[in-house]
mmCIF file of C-alpha atoms and ligand atoms in Angstrom:
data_model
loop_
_atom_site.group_PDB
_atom_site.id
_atom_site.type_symbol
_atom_site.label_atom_id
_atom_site.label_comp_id
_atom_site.label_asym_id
_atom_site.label_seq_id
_atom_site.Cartn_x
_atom_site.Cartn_y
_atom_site.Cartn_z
ATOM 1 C CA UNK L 1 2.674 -23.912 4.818
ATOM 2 C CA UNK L 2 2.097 -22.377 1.491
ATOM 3 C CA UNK L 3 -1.122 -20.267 0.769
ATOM 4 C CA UNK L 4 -2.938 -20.351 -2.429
ATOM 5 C CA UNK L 5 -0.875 -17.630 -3.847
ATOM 6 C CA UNK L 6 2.395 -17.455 -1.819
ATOM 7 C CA UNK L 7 4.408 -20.044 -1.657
ATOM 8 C CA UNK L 8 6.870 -18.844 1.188
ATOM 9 C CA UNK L 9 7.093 -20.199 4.806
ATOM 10 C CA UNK L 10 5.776 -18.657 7.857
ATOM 11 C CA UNK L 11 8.276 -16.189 9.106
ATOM 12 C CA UNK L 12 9.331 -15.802 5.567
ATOM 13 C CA UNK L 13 7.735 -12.196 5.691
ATOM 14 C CA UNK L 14 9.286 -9.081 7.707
ATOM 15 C CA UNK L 15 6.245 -7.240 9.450
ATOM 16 C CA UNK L 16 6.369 -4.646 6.647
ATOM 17 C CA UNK L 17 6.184 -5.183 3.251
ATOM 18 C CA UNK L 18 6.215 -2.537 0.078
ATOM 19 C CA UNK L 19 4.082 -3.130 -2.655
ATOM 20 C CA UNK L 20 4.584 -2.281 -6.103
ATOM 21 C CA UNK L 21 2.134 -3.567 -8.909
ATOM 22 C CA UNK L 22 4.914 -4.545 -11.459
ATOM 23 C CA UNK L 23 7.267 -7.434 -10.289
ATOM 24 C CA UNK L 24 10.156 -6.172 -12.130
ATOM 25 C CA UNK L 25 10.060 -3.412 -10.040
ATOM 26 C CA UNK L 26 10.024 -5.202 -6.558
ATOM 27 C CA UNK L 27 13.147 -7.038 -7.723
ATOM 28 C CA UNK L 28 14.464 -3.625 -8.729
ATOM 29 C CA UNK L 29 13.390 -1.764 -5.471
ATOM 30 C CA UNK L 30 14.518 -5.246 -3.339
ATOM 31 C CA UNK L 31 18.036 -4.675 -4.933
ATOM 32 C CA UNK L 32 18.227 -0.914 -4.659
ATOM 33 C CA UNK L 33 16.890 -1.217 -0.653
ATOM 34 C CA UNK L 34 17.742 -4.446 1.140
ATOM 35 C CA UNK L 35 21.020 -5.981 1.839
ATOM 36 C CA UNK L 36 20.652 -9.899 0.917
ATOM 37 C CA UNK L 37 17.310 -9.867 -0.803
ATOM 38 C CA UNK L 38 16.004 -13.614 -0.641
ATOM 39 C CA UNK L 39 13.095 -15.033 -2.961
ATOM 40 C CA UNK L 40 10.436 -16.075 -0.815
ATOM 41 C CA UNK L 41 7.946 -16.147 -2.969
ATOM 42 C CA UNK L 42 7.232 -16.133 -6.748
ATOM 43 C CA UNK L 43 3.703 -17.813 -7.833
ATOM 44 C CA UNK L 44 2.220 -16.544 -11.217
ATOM 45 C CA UNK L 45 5.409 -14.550 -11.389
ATOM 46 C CA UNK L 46 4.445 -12.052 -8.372
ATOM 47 C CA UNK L 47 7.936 -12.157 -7.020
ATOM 48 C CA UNK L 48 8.220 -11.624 -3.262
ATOM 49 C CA UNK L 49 11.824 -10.240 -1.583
ATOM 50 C CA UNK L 50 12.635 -10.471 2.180
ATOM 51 C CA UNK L 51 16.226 -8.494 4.064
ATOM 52 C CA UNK L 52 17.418 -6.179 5.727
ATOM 53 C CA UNK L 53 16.748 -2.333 5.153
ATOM 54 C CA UNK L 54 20.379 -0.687 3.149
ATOM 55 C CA UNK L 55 19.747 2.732 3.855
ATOM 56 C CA UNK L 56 21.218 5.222 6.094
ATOM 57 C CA UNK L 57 19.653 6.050 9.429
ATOM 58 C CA UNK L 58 18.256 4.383 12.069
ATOM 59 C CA UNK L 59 16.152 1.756 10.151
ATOM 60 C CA UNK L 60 19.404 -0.150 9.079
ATOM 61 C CA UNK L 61 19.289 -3.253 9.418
ATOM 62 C CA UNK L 62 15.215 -3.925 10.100
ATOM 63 C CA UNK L 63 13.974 -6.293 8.624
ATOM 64 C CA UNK L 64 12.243 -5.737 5.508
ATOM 65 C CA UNK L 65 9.977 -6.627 2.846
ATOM 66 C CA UNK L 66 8.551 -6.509 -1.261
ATOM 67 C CA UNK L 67 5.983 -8.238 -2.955
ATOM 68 C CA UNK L 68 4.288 -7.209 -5.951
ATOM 69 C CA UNK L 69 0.781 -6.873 -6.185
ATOM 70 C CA UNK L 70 -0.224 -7.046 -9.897
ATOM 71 C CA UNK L 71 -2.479 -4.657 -11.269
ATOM 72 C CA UNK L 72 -5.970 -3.617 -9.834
ATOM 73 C CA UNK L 73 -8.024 -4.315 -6.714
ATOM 74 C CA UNK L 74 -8.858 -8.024 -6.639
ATOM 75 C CA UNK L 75 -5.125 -8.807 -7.155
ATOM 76 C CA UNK L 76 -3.680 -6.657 -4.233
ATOM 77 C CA UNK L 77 -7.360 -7.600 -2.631
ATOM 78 C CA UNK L 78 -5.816 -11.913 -2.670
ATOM 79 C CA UNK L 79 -2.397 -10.910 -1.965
ATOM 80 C CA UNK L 80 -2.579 -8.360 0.956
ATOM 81 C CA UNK L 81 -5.479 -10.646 2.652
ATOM 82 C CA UNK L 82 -2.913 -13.443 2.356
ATOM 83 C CA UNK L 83 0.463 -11.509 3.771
ATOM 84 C CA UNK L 84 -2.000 -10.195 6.408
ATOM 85 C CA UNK L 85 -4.148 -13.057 7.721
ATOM 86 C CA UNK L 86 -1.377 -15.999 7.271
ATOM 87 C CA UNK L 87 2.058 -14.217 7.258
ATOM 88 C CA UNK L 88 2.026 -11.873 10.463
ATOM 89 C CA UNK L 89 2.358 -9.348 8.161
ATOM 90 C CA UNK L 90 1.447 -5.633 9.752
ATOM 91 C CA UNK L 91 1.819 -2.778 7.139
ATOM 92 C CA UNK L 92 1.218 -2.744 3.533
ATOM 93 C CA UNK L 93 2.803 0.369 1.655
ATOM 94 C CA UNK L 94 1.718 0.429 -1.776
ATOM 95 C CA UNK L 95 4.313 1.980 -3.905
ATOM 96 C CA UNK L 96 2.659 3.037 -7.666
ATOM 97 C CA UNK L 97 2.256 5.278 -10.446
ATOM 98 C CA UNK L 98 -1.076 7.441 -10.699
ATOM 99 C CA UNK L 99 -2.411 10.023 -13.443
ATOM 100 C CA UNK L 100 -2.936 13.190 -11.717
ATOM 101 C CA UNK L 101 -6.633 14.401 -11.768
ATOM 102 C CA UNK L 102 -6.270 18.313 -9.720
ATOM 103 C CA UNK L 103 -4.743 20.784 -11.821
ATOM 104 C CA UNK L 104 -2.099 21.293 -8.765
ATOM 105 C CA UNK L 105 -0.328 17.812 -8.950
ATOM 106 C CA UNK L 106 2.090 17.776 -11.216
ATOM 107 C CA UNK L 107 3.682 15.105 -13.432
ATOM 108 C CA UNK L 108 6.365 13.964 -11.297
ATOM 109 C CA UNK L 109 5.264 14.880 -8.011
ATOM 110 C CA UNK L 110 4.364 12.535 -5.155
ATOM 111 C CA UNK L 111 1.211 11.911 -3.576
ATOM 112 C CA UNK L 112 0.055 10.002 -0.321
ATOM 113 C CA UNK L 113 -3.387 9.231 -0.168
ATOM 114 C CA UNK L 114 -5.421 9.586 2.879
ATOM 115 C CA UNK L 115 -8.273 8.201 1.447
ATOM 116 C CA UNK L 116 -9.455 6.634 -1.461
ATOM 117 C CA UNK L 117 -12.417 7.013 -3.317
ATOM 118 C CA UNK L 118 -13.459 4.023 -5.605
ATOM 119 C CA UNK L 119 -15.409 2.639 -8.541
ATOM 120 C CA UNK L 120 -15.235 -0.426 -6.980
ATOM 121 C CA UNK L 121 -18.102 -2.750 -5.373
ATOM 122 C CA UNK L 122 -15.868 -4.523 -3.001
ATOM 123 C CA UNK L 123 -15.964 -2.565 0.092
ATOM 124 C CA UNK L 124 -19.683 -1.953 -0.553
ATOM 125 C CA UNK L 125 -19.875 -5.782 0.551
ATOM 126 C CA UNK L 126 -17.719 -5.155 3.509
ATOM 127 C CA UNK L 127 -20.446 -3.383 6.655
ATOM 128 C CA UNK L 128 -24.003 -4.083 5.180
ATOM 129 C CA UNK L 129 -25.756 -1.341 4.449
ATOM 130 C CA UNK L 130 -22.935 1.210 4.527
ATOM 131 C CA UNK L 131 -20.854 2.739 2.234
ATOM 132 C CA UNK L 132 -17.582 2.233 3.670
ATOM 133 C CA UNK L 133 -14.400 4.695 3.775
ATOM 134 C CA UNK L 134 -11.386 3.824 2.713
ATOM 135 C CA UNK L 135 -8.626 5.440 4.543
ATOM 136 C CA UNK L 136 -4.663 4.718 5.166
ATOM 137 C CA UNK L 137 -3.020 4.279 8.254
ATOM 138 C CA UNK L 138 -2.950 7.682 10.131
ATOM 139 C CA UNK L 139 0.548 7.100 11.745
ATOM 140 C CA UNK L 140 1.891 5.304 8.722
ATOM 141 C CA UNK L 141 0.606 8.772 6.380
ATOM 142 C CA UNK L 142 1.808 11.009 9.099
ATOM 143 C CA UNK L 143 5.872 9.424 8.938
ATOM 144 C CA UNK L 144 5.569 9.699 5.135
ATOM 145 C CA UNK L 145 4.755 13.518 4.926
ATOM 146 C CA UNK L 146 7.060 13.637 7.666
ATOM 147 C CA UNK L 147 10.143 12.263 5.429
ATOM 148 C CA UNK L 148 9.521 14.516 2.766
ATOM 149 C CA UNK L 149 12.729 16.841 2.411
ATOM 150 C CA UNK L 150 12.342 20.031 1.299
ATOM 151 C CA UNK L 151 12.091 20.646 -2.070
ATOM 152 C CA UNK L 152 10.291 17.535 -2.601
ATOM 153 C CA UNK L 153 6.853 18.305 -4.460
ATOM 154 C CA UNK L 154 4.098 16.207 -2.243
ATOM 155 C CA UNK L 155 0.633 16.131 -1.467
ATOM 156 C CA UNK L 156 -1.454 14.485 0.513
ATOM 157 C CA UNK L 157 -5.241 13.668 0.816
ATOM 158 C CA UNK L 158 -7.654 11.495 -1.126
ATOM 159 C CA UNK L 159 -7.030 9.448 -4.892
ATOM 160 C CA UNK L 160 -10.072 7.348 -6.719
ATOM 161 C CA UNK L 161 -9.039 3.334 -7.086
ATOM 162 C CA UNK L 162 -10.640 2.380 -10.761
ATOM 163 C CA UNK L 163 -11.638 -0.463 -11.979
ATOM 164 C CA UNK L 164 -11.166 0.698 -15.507
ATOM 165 C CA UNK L 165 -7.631 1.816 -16.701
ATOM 166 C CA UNK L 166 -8.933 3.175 -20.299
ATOM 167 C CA UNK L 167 -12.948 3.226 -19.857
ATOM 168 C CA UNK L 168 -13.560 6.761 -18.395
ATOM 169 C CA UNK L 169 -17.432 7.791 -17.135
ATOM 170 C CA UNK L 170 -18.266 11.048 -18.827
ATOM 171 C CA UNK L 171 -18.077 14.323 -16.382
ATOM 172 C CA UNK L 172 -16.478 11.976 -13.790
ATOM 173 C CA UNK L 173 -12.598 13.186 -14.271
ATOM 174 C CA UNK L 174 -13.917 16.731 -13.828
ATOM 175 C CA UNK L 175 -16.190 16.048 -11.120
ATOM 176 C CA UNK L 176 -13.285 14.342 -9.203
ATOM 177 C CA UNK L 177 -10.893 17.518 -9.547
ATOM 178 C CA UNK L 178 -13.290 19.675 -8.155
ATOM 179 C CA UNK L 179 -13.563 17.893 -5.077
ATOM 180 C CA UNK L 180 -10.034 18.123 -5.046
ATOM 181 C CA UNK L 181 -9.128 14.255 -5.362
ATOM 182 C CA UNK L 182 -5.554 13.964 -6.454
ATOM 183 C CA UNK L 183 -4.817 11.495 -8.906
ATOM 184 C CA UNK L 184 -6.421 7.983 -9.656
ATOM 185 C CA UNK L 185 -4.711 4.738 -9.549
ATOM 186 C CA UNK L 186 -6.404 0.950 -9.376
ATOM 187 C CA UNK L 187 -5.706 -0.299 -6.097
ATOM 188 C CA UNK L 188 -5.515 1.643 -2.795
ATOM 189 C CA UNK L 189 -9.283 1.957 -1.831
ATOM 190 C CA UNK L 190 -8.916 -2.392 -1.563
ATOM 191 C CA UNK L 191 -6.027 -1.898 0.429
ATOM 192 C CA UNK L 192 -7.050 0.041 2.928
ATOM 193 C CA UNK L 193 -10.496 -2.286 3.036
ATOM 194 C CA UNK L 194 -8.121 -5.708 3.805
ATOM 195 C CA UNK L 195 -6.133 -3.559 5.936
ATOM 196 C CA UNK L 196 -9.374 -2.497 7.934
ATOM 197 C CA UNK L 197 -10.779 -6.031 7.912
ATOM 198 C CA UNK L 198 -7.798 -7.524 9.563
ATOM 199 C CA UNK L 199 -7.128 -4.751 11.689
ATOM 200 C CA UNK L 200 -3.704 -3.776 10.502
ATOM 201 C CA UNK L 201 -1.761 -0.739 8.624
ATOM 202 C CA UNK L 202 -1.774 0.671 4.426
ATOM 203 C CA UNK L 203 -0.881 3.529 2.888
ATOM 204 C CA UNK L 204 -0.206 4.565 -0.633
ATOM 205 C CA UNK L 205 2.239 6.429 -2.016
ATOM 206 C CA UNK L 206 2.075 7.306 -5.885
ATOM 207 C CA UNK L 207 4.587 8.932 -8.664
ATOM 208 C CA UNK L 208 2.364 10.917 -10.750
ATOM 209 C CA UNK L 209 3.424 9.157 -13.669
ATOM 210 C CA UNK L 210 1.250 11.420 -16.346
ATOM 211 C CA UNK L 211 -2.009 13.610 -15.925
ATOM 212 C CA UNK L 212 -5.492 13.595 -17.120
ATOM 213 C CA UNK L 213 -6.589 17.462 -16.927
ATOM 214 C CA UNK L 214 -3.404 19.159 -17.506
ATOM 215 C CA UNK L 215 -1.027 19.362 -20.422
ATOM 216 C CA UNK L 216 2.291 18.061 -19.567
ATOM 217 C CA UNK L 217 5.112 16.199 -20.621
ATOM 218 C CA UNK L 218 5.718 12.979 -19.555
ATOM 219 C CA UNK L 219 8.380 12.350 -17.707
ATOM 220 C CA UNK L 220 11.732 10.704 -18.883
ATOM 221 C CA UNK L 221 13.128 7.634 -17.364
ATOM 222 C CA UNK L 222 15.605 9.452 -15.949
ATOM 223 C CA UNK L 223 13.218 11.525 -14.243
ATOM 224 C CA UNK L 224 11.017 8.365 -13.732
ATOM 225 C CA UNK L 225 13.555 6.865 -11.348
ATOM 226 C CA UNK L 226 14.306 9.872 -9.402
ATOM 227 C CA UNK L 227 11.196 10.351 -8.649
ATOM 228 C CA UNK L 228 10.701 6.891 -7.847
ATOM 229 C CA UNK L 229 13.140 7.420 -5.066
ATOM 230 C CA UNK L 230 10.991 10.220 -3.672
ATOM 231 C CA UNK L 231 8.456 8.170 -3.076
ATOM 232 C CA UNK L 232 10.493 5.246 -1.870
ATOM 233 C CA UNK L 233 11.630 6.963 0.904
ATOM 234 C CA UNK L 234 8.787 8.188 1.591
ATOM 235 C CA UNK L 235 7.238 4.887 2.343
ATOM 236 C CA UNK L 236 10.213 2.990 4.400
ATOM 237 C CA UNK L 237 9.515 6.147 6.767
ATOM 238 C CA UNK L 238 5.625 4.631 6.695
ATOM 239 C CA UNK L 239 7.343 0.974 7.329
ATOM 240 C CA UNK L 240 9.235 1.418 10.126
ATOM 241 C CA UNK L 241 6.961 4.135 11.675
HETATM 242 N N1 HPA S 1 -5.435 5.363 -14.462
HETATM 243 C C1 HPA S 1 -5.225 4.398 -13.595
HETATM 244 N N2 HPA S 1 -4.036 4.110 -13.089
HETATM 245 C C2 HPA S 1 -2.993 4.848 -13.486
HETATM 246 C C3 HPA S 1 -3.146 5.874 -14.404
HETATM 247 C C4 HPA S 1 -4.431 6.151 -14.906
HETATM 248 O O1 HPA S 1 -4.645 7.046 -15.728
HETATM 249 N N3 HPA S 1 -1.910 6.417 -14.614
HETATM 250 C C5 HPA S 1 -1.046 5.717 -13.836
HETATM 251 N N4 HPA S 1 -1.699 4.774 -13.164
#
């Protein structure tokens, strides 16, 4: 049984499944991660990878899985409902880039966000006449900050998921840092909402991939990948937590 937007089979999906936006980079982290990564699924070219975990430790072997989600909240909105609701699919870790918004993230570091903050109607809809609250999985958040090794630069507490990438509001950047919201990306606060409709687990981990307050210099693609790793492992530990 296919859904409208996944074409694998039932069982095709390991419990937990990593989410980047770009499906390049699933098939790159479904290389770099699982032993015998298999296609499941690969509709409008949102590739989806299922194996067995590669790393050292004591997750070797679990089962394990990537799909991308495209950019911004509808997309992750269709395919985390779908993984969720028709897959027996448990955790969602969202692995992305973010611009840093507080002065004290830097380019490069990692963040896991607690909450979310949005621009977004679509948890509005969700408990009528509430404004709902978007937060990640508490065990699933603990295990990440838990991974970090020392030396690794990584915050955690609350992003802002946009609907606009280049539209900003006026004031709102600087409003945001001074309530000390990290960085802003386009998908998390959805996340967590599917995650809280179906009763199950999200969490996001970002690469702060440039910054919107601070000067700083990009990072290189050397640096790029490295940091890329951080957060990778950051979120397996969120996986299999
Ligand atoms: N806005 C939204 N998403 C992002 C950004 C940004 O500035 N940088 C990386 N992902």
């Amino acid at each position: 049984m296919a859904t409208p937007h996944i074409t694998a089979e039932p069982g095709d999906f390991a419990p937990a499944v990593l989410m980047p936006g770009d499906p390049k980079r699933a098939e790159r982290m479904a290389r770099l991660i699982l032993d015998s990564p298999r296609l499941v699924t690969d509709v409008r070219g949102i590739l989806g990878f299922t194996g067995t975990y590669a790393g050292d430790g004591p997750h070797l072997g679990r089962p394990l899985s990537v799909m991308a989600s495209g950019m911004g909240m509808p997309s992750i909105t269709i395919y985390a409902t779908e993984l969720f609701r028709w897959y027996g699919v448990e955790r969602i870790i969202r692995v992305g880039t973010a611009g840093g918004i507080a002065p004290a993230v830097a380019v490069g570091d990692v963040v896991v966000g607690v909450g979310a903050h949005t621009t977004s109607s679509m948890n509005e809809l969700r408990i009528p006449g509430t404004h709902f609250s978007a937060v990640a999985d508490f065990t699933m958040a603990a295990a990440a900050m838990q991974a970090a090794g020392a030396g690794l630069r990584v915050h955690a507490g609350t992003v802002i998921s946009e609907d606009h990438f280049y539209f900003k509001v006026p004031g709102q950047v600087e409003a945001l840092a001074a309530y000390g919201v990290l960085c802003v990306e386009m998908e998390a606060a959805a996340l967590y909402g599917v995650a809280a409709e179906h009763g199950k687990g999200a969490l996001g981990v970002f690469t702060v991939s440039d910054h919107l307050t601070t000067e700083g210099t990009n990072m290189t693609a050397a640096e790029r990948e490295t940091h890329f790793q951080d957060a990778l492992t950051l979120a397996v530990a969120a996986a299999f937590a």
